[in-house]
Every structure is written in structure tokens, then in C-alpha cells.
Amino acid sequence: MTIRRIDSGGRWEQQYGYSRAVAVGPWVLTSGSTSTVNGVVAHVGDPYAQAREAFRIALDSLVELGAGVADVVRTRMYVTAPEYSEAVGKAHGDLFGVVRPVATLVVVSRLLHPDHLVEVEVEAYREPREEERA
């Protein structure tokens, strides 16, 4: 079975030794994604916009590996304060309301960067490509 990995070029991927996303068989899994764009935290102070940006980054990596939003079966959301759950949940609903994956939302004390309010993970299941079936 072939394993495909992609990187976004982010400094933490190199520094900590992980991939942005991995496809193995029918599964496509993303690492935790935040609203960091070109090394800068986008949408500081806005949990809804941070969640949308983080999900966009995760979904872009799924697309690169042959999956899409309709293939998403699980999401995880980490927020740094309980009051962010409504905004982050709304962002999730806006993106996945028709798909309705299983979802987990956890409140954590903080994330890697002090401006990060949200981190997300996405898992998708899609039919493997021909070259992955070998």
C-alpha cells in the first residue's frame, strides 16, 4: 500500500518532523491546522474567521491528495476558551452542515502560538486510486 505525504512548507512541519496531510489507502488525514498563513497568524481575535481559515488549509491539503469536503468523516476542533465554541461550531456548520461528519470540540488551555484561538483536524475516507491499490 502506498503512503503519500504532503507538506505546506510551514516551519513547524520541518522543525517537528510531520506532514501537513497523509493519504494511506482510502484514508486522508490532516495534521492540526491553524490560521497561520505565510508564517503569520491570520484573523487575530476572531475565532470564527480562524476556524474558517484553519479548515480551508486542512481542506486544501485533502484536495491535493484526492479527497474533498464530501469525503470528510471526522473533524476535531480545539479552542482556547469555552466562549469560542459557538463561533467555531458555526464555522464548522457552514462548511460541513450537509456532510455532517462526526465531530469533537475540546477546550484547551492554549495552543502553540498565543494568538491561535482554534486548531482543527480533518479525516476523510475516499476510494483509493489505482496506484494506491497495489
PDB file of N, CA, C and O in Angstrom, residues 2-75:
ATOM      1  N   THR A   2       0.565   2.180  -0.855  1.00  0.00           N
ATOM      2  CA  THR A   2       1.335   3.406  -0.985  1.00  0.00           C
ATOM      3  C   THR A   2       0.883   4.433   0.050  1.00  0.00           C
ATOM      4  O   THR A   2      -0.305   4.583   0.303  1.00  0.00           O
ATOM      5  N   ILE A   3       1.845   5.107   0.630  1.00  0.00           N
ATOM      6  CA  ILE A   3       1.561   6.217   1.540  1.00  0.00           C
ATOM      7  C   ILE A   3       2.051   7.485   0.858  1.00  0.00           C
ATOM      8  O   ILE A   3       3.202   7.555   0.428  1.00  0.00           O
ATOM      9  N   ARG A   4       1.162   8.468   0.734  1.00  0.00           N
ATOM     10  CA  ARG A   4       1.533   9.760   0.148  1.00  0.00           C
ATOM     11  C   ARG A   4       1.489  10.806   1.242  1.00  0.00           C
ATOM     12  O   ARG A   4       0.535  10.867   2.023  1.00  0.00           O
ATOM     13  N   ARG A   5       2.503  11.657   1.266  1.00  0.00           N
ATOM     14  CA  ARG A   5       2.587  12.731   2.250  1.00  0.00           C
ATOM     15  C   ARG A   5       2.773  14.062   1.526  1.00  0.00           C
ATOM     16  O   ARG A   5       3.473  14.117   0.520  1.00  0.00           O
ATOM     17  N   ILE A   6       2.151  15.093   2.071  1.00  0.00           N
ATOM     18  CA  ILE A   6       2.386  16.428   1.525  1.00  0.00           C
ATOM     19  C   ILE A   6       2.774  17.364   2.663  1.00  0.00           C
ATOM     20  O   ILE A   6       2.411  17.146   3.820  1.00  0.00           O
ATOM     21  N   ASP A   7       3.510  18.373   2.301  1.00  0.00           N
ATOM     22  CA  ASP A   7       3.932  19.411   3.241  1.00  0.00           C
ATOM     23  C   ASP A   7       3.460  20.752   2.718  1.00  0.00           C
ATOM     24  O   ASP A   7       3.333  20.950   1.511  1.00  0.00           O
ATOM     25  N   SER A   8       3.237  21.683   3.633  1.00  0.00           N
ATOM     26  CA  SER A   8       2.849  23.027   3.220  1.00  0.00           C
ATOM     27  C   SER A   8       4.054  23.967   3.209  1.00  0.00           C
ATOM     28  O   SER A   8       3.939  25.096   2.772  1.00  0.00           O
ATOM     29  N   GLY A   9       5.163  23.497   3.746  1.00  0.00           N
ATOM     30  CA  GLY A   9       6.342  24.343   3.830  1.00  0.00           C
ATOM     31  C   GLY A   9       6.410  25.142   5.114  1.00  0.00           C
ATOM     32  O   GLY A   9       7.327  25.947   5.303  1.00  0.00           O
ATOM     33  N   GLY A  10       5.463  24.918   6.006  1.00  0.00           N
ATOM     34  CA  GLY A  10       5.469  25.623   7.284  1.00  0.00           C
ATOM     35  C   GLY A  10       6.662  25.230   8.140  1.00  0.00           C
ATOM     36  O   GLY A  10       7.133  24.101   8.085  1.00  0.00           O
ATOM     37  N   ARG A  11       7.140  26.166   8.921  1.00  0.00           N
ATOM     38  CA  ARG A  11       8.359  25.911   9.705  1.00  0.00           C
ATOM     39  C   ARG A  11       8.172  24.819  10.739  1.00  0.00           C
ATOM     40  O   ARG A  11       9.097  24.090  11.054  1.00  0.00           O
ATOM     41  N   TRP A  12       6.971  24.696  11.288  1.00  0.00           N
ATOM     42  CA  TRP A  12       6.768  23.683  12.327  1.00  0.00           C
ATOM     43  C   TRP A  12       6.826  22.282  11.743  1.00  0.00           C
ATOM     44  O   TRP A  12       7.245  21.346  12.405  1.00  0.00           O
ATOM     45  N   GLU A  13       6.398  22.102  10.489  1.00  0.00           N
ATOM     46  CA  GLU A  13       6.476  20.783   9.871  1.00  0.00           C
ATOM     47  C   GLU A  13       7.920  20.300   9.818  1.00  0.00           C
ATOM     48  O   GLU A  13       8.197  19.149  10.168  1.00  0.00           O
ATOM     49  N   GLN A  14       8.811  21.152   9.382  1.00  0.00           N
ATOM     50  CA  GLN A  14      10.221  20.783   9.324  1.00  0.00           C
ATOM     51  C   GLN A  14      10.813  20.630  10.719  1.00  0.00           C
ATOM     52  O   GLN A  14      11.519  19.671  11.005  1.00  0.00           O
ATOM     53  N   GLN A  15      10.526  21.585  11.577  1.00  0.00           N
ATOM     54  CA  GLN A  15      11.098  21.605  12.921  1.00  0.00           C
ATOM     55  C   GLN A  15      10.656  20.407  13.755  1.00  0.00           C
ATOM     56  O   GLN A  15      11.446  19.827  14.491  1.00  0.00           O
ATOM     57  N   TYR A  16       9.384  20.009  13.627  1.00  0.00           N
ATOM     58  CA  TYR A  16       8.837  18.940  14.471  1.00  0.00           C
ATOM     59  C   TYR A  16       8.702  17.611  13.734  1.00  0.00           C
ATOM     60  O   TYR A  16       8.304  16.616  14.339  1.00  0.00           O
ATOM     61  N   GLY A  17       8.997  17.587  12.435  1.00  0.00           N
ATOM     62  CA  GLY A  17       9.029  16.343  11.687  1.00  0.00           C
ATOM     63  C   GLY A  17       7.676  15.712  11.412  1.00  0.00           C
ATOM     64  O   GLY A  17       7.462  14.538  11.710  1.00  0.00           O
ATOM     65  N   TYR A  18       6.748  16.477  10.835  1.00  0.00           N
ATOM     66  CA  TYR A  18       5.452  15.910  10.483  1.00  0.00           C
ATOM     67  C   TYR A  18       5.013  16.419   9.119  1.00  0.00           C
ATOM     68  O   TYR A  18       5.602  17.348   8.571  1.00  0.00           O
ATOM     69  N   SER A  19       3.980  15.794   8.584  1.00  0.00           N
ATOM     70  CA  SER A  19       3.420  16.171   7.285  1.00  0.00           C
ATOM     71  C   SER A  19       2.126  16.941   7.483  1.00  0.00           C
ATOM     72  O   SER A  19       1.414  16.729   8.468  1.00  0.00           O
ATOM     73  N   ARG A  20       1.781  17.797   6.551  1.00  0.00           N
ATOM     74  CA  ARG A  20       0.510  18.522   6.580  1.00  0.00           C
ATOM     75  C   ARG A  20      -0.645  17.534   6.474  1.00  0.00           C
ATOM     76  O   ARG A  20      -1.642  17.626   7.164  1.00  0.00           O
ATOM     77  N   ALA A  21      -0.493  16.554   5.551  1.00  0.00           N
ATOM     78  CA  ALA A  21      -1.524  15.536   5.380  1.00  0.00           C
ATOM     79  C   ALA A  21      -0.887  14.265   4.847  1.00  0.00           C
ATOM     80  O   ALA A  21       0.163  14.303   4.199  1.00  0.00           O
ATOM     81  N   VAL A  22      -1.568  13.142   5.121  1.00  0.00           N
ATOM     82  CA  VAL A  22      -1.101  11.835   4.678  1.00  0.00           C
ATOM     83  C   VAL A  22      -2.290  11.077   4.104  1.00  0.00           C
ATOM     84  O   VAL A  22      -3.370  11.072   4.699  1.00  0.00           O
ATOM     85  N   ALA A  23      -2.070  10.444   2.950  1.00  0.00           N
ATOM     86  CA  ALA A  23      -3.071   9.555   2.356  1.00  0.00           C
ATOM     87  C   ALA A  23      -2.518   8.138   2.411  1.00  0.00           C
ATOM     88  O   ALA A  23      -1.393   7.886   1.977  1.00  0.00           O
ATOM     89  N   VAL A  24      -3.308   7.239   2.965  1.00  0.00           N
ATOM     90  CA  VAL A  24      -2.944   5.821   3.010  1.00  0.00           C
ATOM     91  C   VAL A  24      -4.214   5.021   2.765  1.00  0.00           C
ATOM     92  O   VAL A  24      -5.197   5.176   3.497  1.00  0.00           O
ATOM     93  N   GLY A  25      -4.196   4.235   1.695  1.00  0.00           N
ATOM     94  CA  GLY A  25      -5.403   3.519   1.317  1.00  0.00           C
ATOM     95  C   GLY A  25      -6.534   4.507   1.099  1.00  0.00           C
ATOM     96  O   GLY A  25      -6.360   5.541   0.459  1.00  0.00           O
ATOM     97  N   PRO A  26      -7.709   4.229   1.667  1.00  0.00           N
ATOM     98  CA  PRO A  26      -8.842   5.122   1.467  1.00  0.00           C
ATOM     99  C   PRO A  26      -8.850   6.322   2.413  1.00  0.00           C
ATOM    100  O   PRO A  26      -9.714   7.184   2.303  1.00  0.00           O
ATOM    101  N   TRP A  27      -7.894   6.410   3.310  1.00  0.00           N
ATOM    102  CA  TRP A  27      -7.892   7.459   4.332  1.00  0.00           C
ATOM    103  C   TRP A  27      -7.004   8.624   3.943  1.00  0.00           C
ATOM    104  O   TRP A  27      -5.888   8.432   3.452  1.00  0.00           O
ATOM    105  N   VAL A  28      -7.484   9.833   4.200  1.00  0.00           N
ATOM    106  CA  VAL A  28      -6.673  11.048   4.080  1.00  0.00           C
ATOM    107  C   VAL A  28      -6.825  11.788   5.399  1.00  0.00           C
ATOM    108  O   VAL A  28      -7.931  12.131   5.820  1.00  0.00           O
ATOM    109  N   LEU A  29      -5.692  12.014   6.080  1.00  0.00           N
ATOM    110  CA  LEU A  29      -5.678  12.599   7.417  1.00  0.00           C
ATOM    111  C   LEU A  29      -4.853  13.875   7.419  1.00  0.00           C
ATOM    112  O   LEU A  29      -3.779  13.921   6.804  1.00  0.00           O
ATOM    113  N   THR A  30      -5.341  14.886   8.112  1.00  0.00           N
ATOM    114  CA  THR A  30      -4.556  16.121   8.216  1.00  0.00           C
ATOM    115  C   THR A  30      -3.963  16.251   9.605  1.00  0.00           C
ATOM    116  O   THR A  30      -4.520  15.751  10.582  1.00  0.00           O
ATOM    117  N   SER A  31      -2.871  16.951   9.664  1.00  0.00           N
ATOM    118  CA  SER A  31      -2.318  17.375  10.945  1.00  0.00           C
ATOM    119  C   SER A  31      -3.172  18.518  11.467  1.00  0.00           C
ATOM    120  O   SER A  31      -4.021  19.056  10.749  1.00  0.00           O
ATOM    121  N   GLY A  32      -2.925  18.909  12.687  1.00  0.00           N
ATOM    122  CA  GLY A  32      -3.615  20.069  13.221  1.00  0.00           C
ATOM    123  C   GLY A  32      -3.335  21.282  12.352  1.00  0.00           C
ATOM    124  O   GLY A  32      -2.195  21.536  11.973  1.00  0.00           O
ATOM    125  N   SER A  33      -4.393  21.995  12.018  1.00  0.00           N
ATOM    126  CA  SER A  33      -4.272  23.192  11.179  1.00  0.00           C
ATOM    127  C   SER A  33      -4.779  24.401  11.955  1.00  0.00           C
ATOM    128  O   SER A  33      -5.805  24.325  12.641  1.00  0.00           O
ATOM    129  N   THR A  34      -4.052  25.494  11.835  1.00  0.00           N
ATOM    130  CA  THR A  34      -4.434  26.755  12.472  1.00  0.00           C
ATOM    131  C   THR A  34      -4.594  27.813  11.385  1.00  0.00           C
ATOM    132  O   THR A  34      -4.447  27.518  10.198  1.00  0.00           O
ATOM    133  N   SER A  35      -4.834  29.020  11.779  1.00  0.00           N
ATOM    134  CA  SER A  35      -4.984  30.107  10.798  1.00  0.00           C
ATOM    135  C   SER A  35      -3.647  30.784  10.499  1.00  0.00           C
ATOM    136  O   SER A  35      -3.613  31.964  10.183  1.00  0.00           O
ATOM    137  N   THR A  36      -2.560  30.039  10.572  1.00  0.00           N
ATOM    138  CA  THR A  36      -1.252  30.591  10.227  1.00  0.00           C
ATOM    139  C   THR A  36      -1.071  30.554   8.717  1.00  0.00           C
ATOM    140  O   THR A  36      -1.125  29.493   8.101  1.00  0.00           O
ATOM    141  N   VAL A  37      -0.872  31.723   8.125  1.00  0.00           N
ATOM    142  CA  VAL A  37      -0.711  31.862   6.679  1.00  0.00           C
ATOM    143  C   VAL A  37       0.603  32.586   6.428  1.00  0.00           C
ATOM    144  O   VAL A  37       0.814  33.695   6.923  1.00  0.00           O
ATOM    145  N   ASN A  38       1.486  31.947   5.683  1.00  0.00           N
ATOM    146  CA  ASN A  38       2.809  32.511   5.389  1.00  0.00           C
ATOM    147  C   ASN A  38       3.544  32.917   6.664  1.00  0.00           C
ATOM    148  O   ASN A  38       4.167  33.977   6.731  1.00  0.00           O
ATOM    149  N   GLY A  39       3.414  32.084   7.690  1.00  0.00           N
ATOM    150  CA  GLY A  39       4.125  32.321   8.940  1.00  0.00           C
ATOM    151  C   GLY A  39       3.497  33.328   9.877  1.00  0.00           C
ATOM    152  O   GLY A  39       4.045  33.625  10.929  1.00  0.00           O
ATOM    153  N   VAL A  40       2.329  33.875   9.516  1.00  0.00           N
ATOM    154  CA  VAL A  40       1.675  34.898  10.322  1.00  0.00           C
ATOM    155  C   VAL A  40       0.277  34.410  10.699  1.00  0.00           C
ATOM    156  O   VAL A  40      -0.455  33.879   9.857  1.00  0.00           O
ATOM    157  N   VAL A  41      -0.115  34.613  11.957  1.00  0.00           N
ATOM    158  CA  VAL A  41      -1.453  34.234  12.387  1.00  0.00           C
ATOM    159  C   VAL A  41      -2.457  35.211  11.790  1.00  0.00           C
ATOM    160  O   VAL A  41      -2.388  36.421  12.023  1.00  0.00           O
ATOM    161  N   ALA A  42      -3.393  34.673  11.006  1.00  0.00           N
ATOM    162  CA  ALA A  42      -4.440  35.489  10.394  1.00  0.00           C
ATOM    163  C   ALA A  42      -5.647  35.556  11.322  1.00  0.00           C
ATOM    164  O   ALA A  42      -5.881  34.651  12.114  1.00  0.00           O
ATOM    165  N   HIS A  43      -6.395  36.627  11.235  1.00  0.00           N
ATOM    166  CA  HIS A  43      -7.661  36.798  11.956  1.00  0.00           C
ATOM    167  C   HIS A  43      -7.486  36.778  13.478  1.00  0.00           C
ATOM    168  O   HIS A  43      -8.271  36.151  14.194  1.00  0.00           O
ATOM    169  N   VAL A  44      -6.489  37.471  13.957  1.00  0.00           N
ATOM    170  CA  VAL A  44      -6.222  37.536  15.396  1.00  0.00           C
ATOM    171  C   VAL A  44      -7.471  38.036  16.117  1.00  0.00           C
ATOM    172  O   VAL A  44      -8.089  39.025  15.713  1.00  0.00           O
ATOM    173  N   GLY A  45      -7.884  37.313  17.151  1.00  0.00           N
ATOM    174  CA  GLY A  45      -9.023  37.706  17.968  1.00  0.00           C
ATOM    175  C   GLY A  45     -10.383  37.267  17.450  1.00  0.00           C
ATOM    176  O   GLY A  45     -11.395  37.514  18.098  1.00  0.00           O
ATOM    177  N   ASP A  46     -10.447  36.601  16.295  1.00  0.00           N
ATOM    178  CA  ASP A  46     -11.714  36.215  15.688  1.00  0.00           C
ATOM    179  C   ASP A  46     -11.791  34.688  15.541  1.00  0.00           C
ATOM    180  O   ASP A  46     -11.278  34.126  14.573  1.00  0.00           O
ATOM    181  N   PRO A  47     -12.437  34.001  16.484  1.00  0.00           N
ATOM    182  CA  PRO A  47     -12.462  32.537  16.429  1.00  0.00           C
ATOM    183  C   PRO A  47     -13.193  31.986  15.205  1.00  0.00           C
ATOM    184  O   PRO A  47     -12.794  30.951  14.665  1.00  0.00           O
ATOM    185  N   TYR A  48     -14.251  32.643  14.750  1.00  0.00           N
ATOM    186  CA  TYR A  48     -14.972  32.182  13.553  1.00  0.00           C
ATOM    187  C   TYR A  48     -14.042  32.225  12.337  1.00  0.00           C
ATOM    188  O   TYR A  48     -13.896  31.232  11.617  1.00  0.00           O
ATOM    189  N   ALA A  49     -13.411  33.350  12.107  1.00  0.00           N
ATOM    190  CA  ALA A  49     -12.533  33.503  10.938  1.00  0.00           C
ATOM    191  C   ALA A  49     -11.316  32.594  11.042  1.00  0.00           C
ATOM    192  O   ALA A  49     -10.865  32.032  10.037  1.00  0.00           O
ATOM    193  N   GLN A  50     -10.778  32.419  12.257  1.00  0.00           N
ATOM    194  CA  GLN A  50      -9.653  31.499  12.420  1.00  0.00           C
ATOM    195  C   GLN A  50     -10.070  30.074  12.087  1.00  0.00           C
ATOM    196  O   GLN A  50      -9.327  29.336  11.432  1.00  0.00           O
ATOM    197  N   ALA A  51     -11.261  29.669  12.525  1.00  0.00           N
ATOM    198  CA  ALA A  51     -11.738  28.319  12.230  1.00  0.00           C
ATOM    199  C   ALA A  51     -11.916  28.141  10.725  1.00  0.00           C
ATOM    200  O   ALA A  51     -11.499  27.120  10.158  1.00  0.00           O
ATOM    201  N   ARG A  52     -12.520  29.113  10.054  1.00  0.00           N
ATOM    202  CA  ARG A  52     -12.710  29.021   8.606  1.00  0.00           C
ATOM    203  C   ARG A  52     -11.365  28.891   7.887  1.00  0.00           C
ATOM    204  O   ARG A  52     -11.215  28.083   6.978  1.00  0.00           O
ATOM    205  N   GLU A  53     -10.392  29.707   8.302  1.00  0.00           N
ATOM    206  CA  GLU A  53      -9.065  29.664   7.680  1.00  0.00           C
ATOM    207  C   GLU A  53      -8.386  28.322   7.941  1.00  0.00           C
ATOM    208  O   GLU A  53      -7.798  27.714   7.043  1.00  0.00           O
ATOM    209  N   ALA A  54      -8.452  27.840   9.169  1.00  0.00           N
ATOM    210  CA  ALA A  54      -7.834  26.564   9.518  1.00  0.00           C
ATOM    211  C   ALA A  54      -8.470  25.417   8.731  1.00  0.00           C
ATOM    212  O   ALA A  54      -7.764  24.545   8.203  1.00  0.00           O
ATOM    213  N   PHE A  55      -9.796  25.412   8.625  1.00  0.00           N
ATOM    214  CA  PHE A  55     -10.465  24.376   7.835  1.00  0.00           C
ATOM    215  C   PHE A  55     -10.115  24.507   6.357  1.00  0.00           C
ATOM    216  O   PHE A  55      -9.956  23.497   5.660  1.00  0.00           O
ATOM    217  N   ARG A  56      -9.971  25.733   5.854  1.00  0.00           N
ATOM    218  CA  ARG A  56      -9.574  25.917   4.452  1.00  0.00           C
ATOM    219  C   ARG A  56      -8.211  25.285   4.196  1.00  0.00           C
ATOM    220  O   ARG A  56      -8.005  24.572   3.209  1.00  0.00           O
ATOM    221  N   ILE A  57      -7.270  25.518   5.103  1.00  0.00           N
ATOM    222  CA  ILE A  57      -5.928  24.946   4.965  1.00  0.00           C
ATOM    223  C   ILE A  57      -6.003  23.422   4.981  1.00  0.00           C
ATOM    224  O   ILE A  57      -5.390  22.741   4.147  1.00  0.00           O
ATOM    225  N   ALA A  58      -6.763  22.865   5.921  1.00  0.00           N
ATOM    226  CA  ALA A  58      -6.911  21.409   6.001  1.00  0.00           C
ATOM    227  C   ALA A  58      -7.584  20.854   4.750  1.00  0.00           C
ATOM    228  O   ALA A  58      -7.130  19.852   4.175  1.00  0.00           O
ATOM    229  N   LEU A  59      -8.668  21.498   4.296  1.00  0.00           N
ATOM    230  CA  LEU A  59      -9.386  21.009   3.120  1.00  0.00           C
ATOM    231  C   LEU A  59      -8.547  21.121   1.851  1.00  0.00           C
ATOM    232  O   LEU A  59      -8.612  20.248   0.982  1.00  0.00           O
ATOM    233  N   ASP A  60      -7.746  22.172   1.734  1.00  0.00           N
ATOM    234  CA  ASP A  60      -6.850  22.291   0.576  1.00  0.00           C
ATOM    235  C   ASP A  60      -5.889  21.104   0.516  1.00  0.00           C
ATOM    236  O   ASP A  60      -5.589  20.591  -0.563  1.00  0.00           O
ATOM    237  N   SER A  61      -5.407  20.658   1.675  1.00  0.00           N
ATOM    238  CA  SER A  61      -4.485  19.515   1.679  1.00  0.00           C
ATOM    239  C   SER A  61      -5.220  18.224   1.322  1.00  0.00           C
ATOM    240  O   SER A  61      -4.658  17.358   0.650  1.00  0.00           O
ATOM    241  N   LEU A  62      -6.485  18.096   1.724  1.00  0.00           N
ATOM    242  CA  LEU A  62      -7.266  16.923   1.315  1.00  0.00           C
ATOM    243  C   LEU A  62      -7.414  16.891  -0.195  1.00  0.00           C
ATOM    244  O   LEU A  62      -7.245  15.840  -0.830  1.00  0.00           O
ATOM    245  N   VAL A  63      -7.740  18.041  -0.778  1.00  0.00           N
ATOM    246  CA  VAL A  63      -7.931  18.126  -2.226  1.00  0.00           C
ATOM    247  C   VAL A  63      -6.648  17.725  -2.940  1.00  0.00           C
ATOM    248  O   VAL A  63      -6.676  16.988  -3.935  1.00  0.00           O
ATOM    249  N   GLU A  64      -5.519  18.182  -2.435  1.00  0.00           N
ATOM    250  CA  GLU A  64      -4.232  17.840  -3.046  1.00  0.00           C
ATOM    251  C   GLU A  64      -3.997  16.332  -3.052  1.00  0.00           C
ATOM    252  O   GLU A  64      -3.315  15.803  -3.923  1.00  0.00           O
ATOM    253  N   LEU A  65      -4.609  15.630  -2.100  1.00  0.00           N
ATOM    254  CA  LEU A  65      -4.449  14.177  -2.003  1.00  0.00           C
ATOM    255  C   LEU A  65      -5.662  13.415  -2.538  1.00  0.00           C
ATOM    256  O   LEU A  65      -5.810  12.225  -2.298  1.00  0.00           O
ATOM    257  N   GLY A  66      -6.527  14.102  -3.256  1.00  0.00           N
ATOM    258  CA  GLY A  66      -7.609  13.430  -3.960  1.00  0.00           C
ATOM    259  C   GLY A  66      -8.913  13.279  -3.206  1.00  0.00           C
ATOM    260  O   GLY A  66      -9.779  12.509  -3.617  1.00  0.00           O
ATOM    261  N   ALA A  67      -9.090  13.975  -2.111  1.00  0.00           N
ATOM    262  CA  ALA A  67     -10.346  13.927  -1.354  1.00  0.00           C
ATOM    263  C   ALA A  67     -10.970  15.314  -1.357  1.00  0.00           C
ATOM    264  O   ALA A  67     -10.334  16.294  -1.729  1.00  0.00           O
ATOM    265  N   GLY A  68     -12.205  15.393  -0.913  1.00  0.00           N
ATOM    266  CA  GLY A  68     -12.884  16.675  -0.849  1.00  0.00           C
ATOM    267  C   GLY A  68     -13.773  16.750   0.371  1.00  0.00           C
ATOM    268  O   GLY A  68     -13.835  15.820   1.175  1.00  0.00           O
ATOM    269  N   VAL A  69     -14.488  17.839   0.493  1.00  0.00           N
ATOM    270  CA  VAL A  69     -15.327  18.066   1.664  1.00  0.00           C
ATOM    271  C   VAL A  69     -16.370  16.965   1.823  1.00  0.00           C
ATOM    272  O   VAL A  69     -16.693  16.563   2.945  1.00  0.00           O
ATOM    273  N   ALA A  70     -16.890  16.434   0.739  1.00  0.00           N
ATOM    274  CA  ALA A  70     -17.909  15.382   0.820  1.00  0.00           C
ATOM    275  C   ALA A  70     -17.345  14.078   1.377  1.00  0.00           C
ATOM    276  O   ALA A  70     -18.110  13.221   1.841  1.00  0.00           O
ATOM    277  N   ASP A  71     -16.023  13.923   1.364  1.00  0.00           N
ATOM    278  CA  ASP A  71     -15.375  12.716   1.879  1.00  0.00           C
ATOM    279  C   ASP A  71     -15.044  12.806   3.368  1.00  0.00           C
ATOM    280  O   ASP A  71     -14.600  11.822   3.965  1.00  0.00           O
ATOM    281  N   VAL A  72     -15.247  13.969   3.975  1.00  0.00           N
ATOM    282  CA  VAL A  72     -14.871  14.166   5.381  1.00  0.00           C
ATOM    283  C   VAL A  72     -15.806  13.362   6.276  1.00  0.00           C
ATOM    284  O   VAL A  72     -17.025  13.464   6.184  1.00  0.00           O
ATOM    285  N   VAL A  73     -15.186  12.540   7.154  1.00  0.00           N
ATOM    286  CA  VAL A  73     -15.960  11.700   8.070  1.00  0.00           C
ATOM    287  C   VAL A  73     -15.738  12.057   9.544  1.00  0.00           C
ATOM    288  O   VAL A  73     -16.510  11.653  10.400  1.00  0.00           O
ATOM    289  N   ARG A  74     -14.666  12.784   9.849  1.00  0.00           N
ATOM    290  CA  ARG A  74     -14.386  13.171  11.233  1.00  0.00           C
ATOM    291  C   ARG A  74     -13.664  14.508  11.265  1.00  0.00           C
ATOM    292  O   ARG A  74     -12.771  14.760  10.457  1.00  0.00           O
ATOM    293  N   THR A  75     -14.051  15.345  12.226  1.00  0.00           N
ATOM    294  CA  THR A  75     -13.321  16.589  12.488  1.00  0.00           C
ATOM    295  C   THR A  75     -13.074  16.691  13.981  1.00  0.00           C
ATOM    296  O   THR A  75     -13.836  16.168  14.800  1.00  0.00           O
TER     297      THR A  75
END
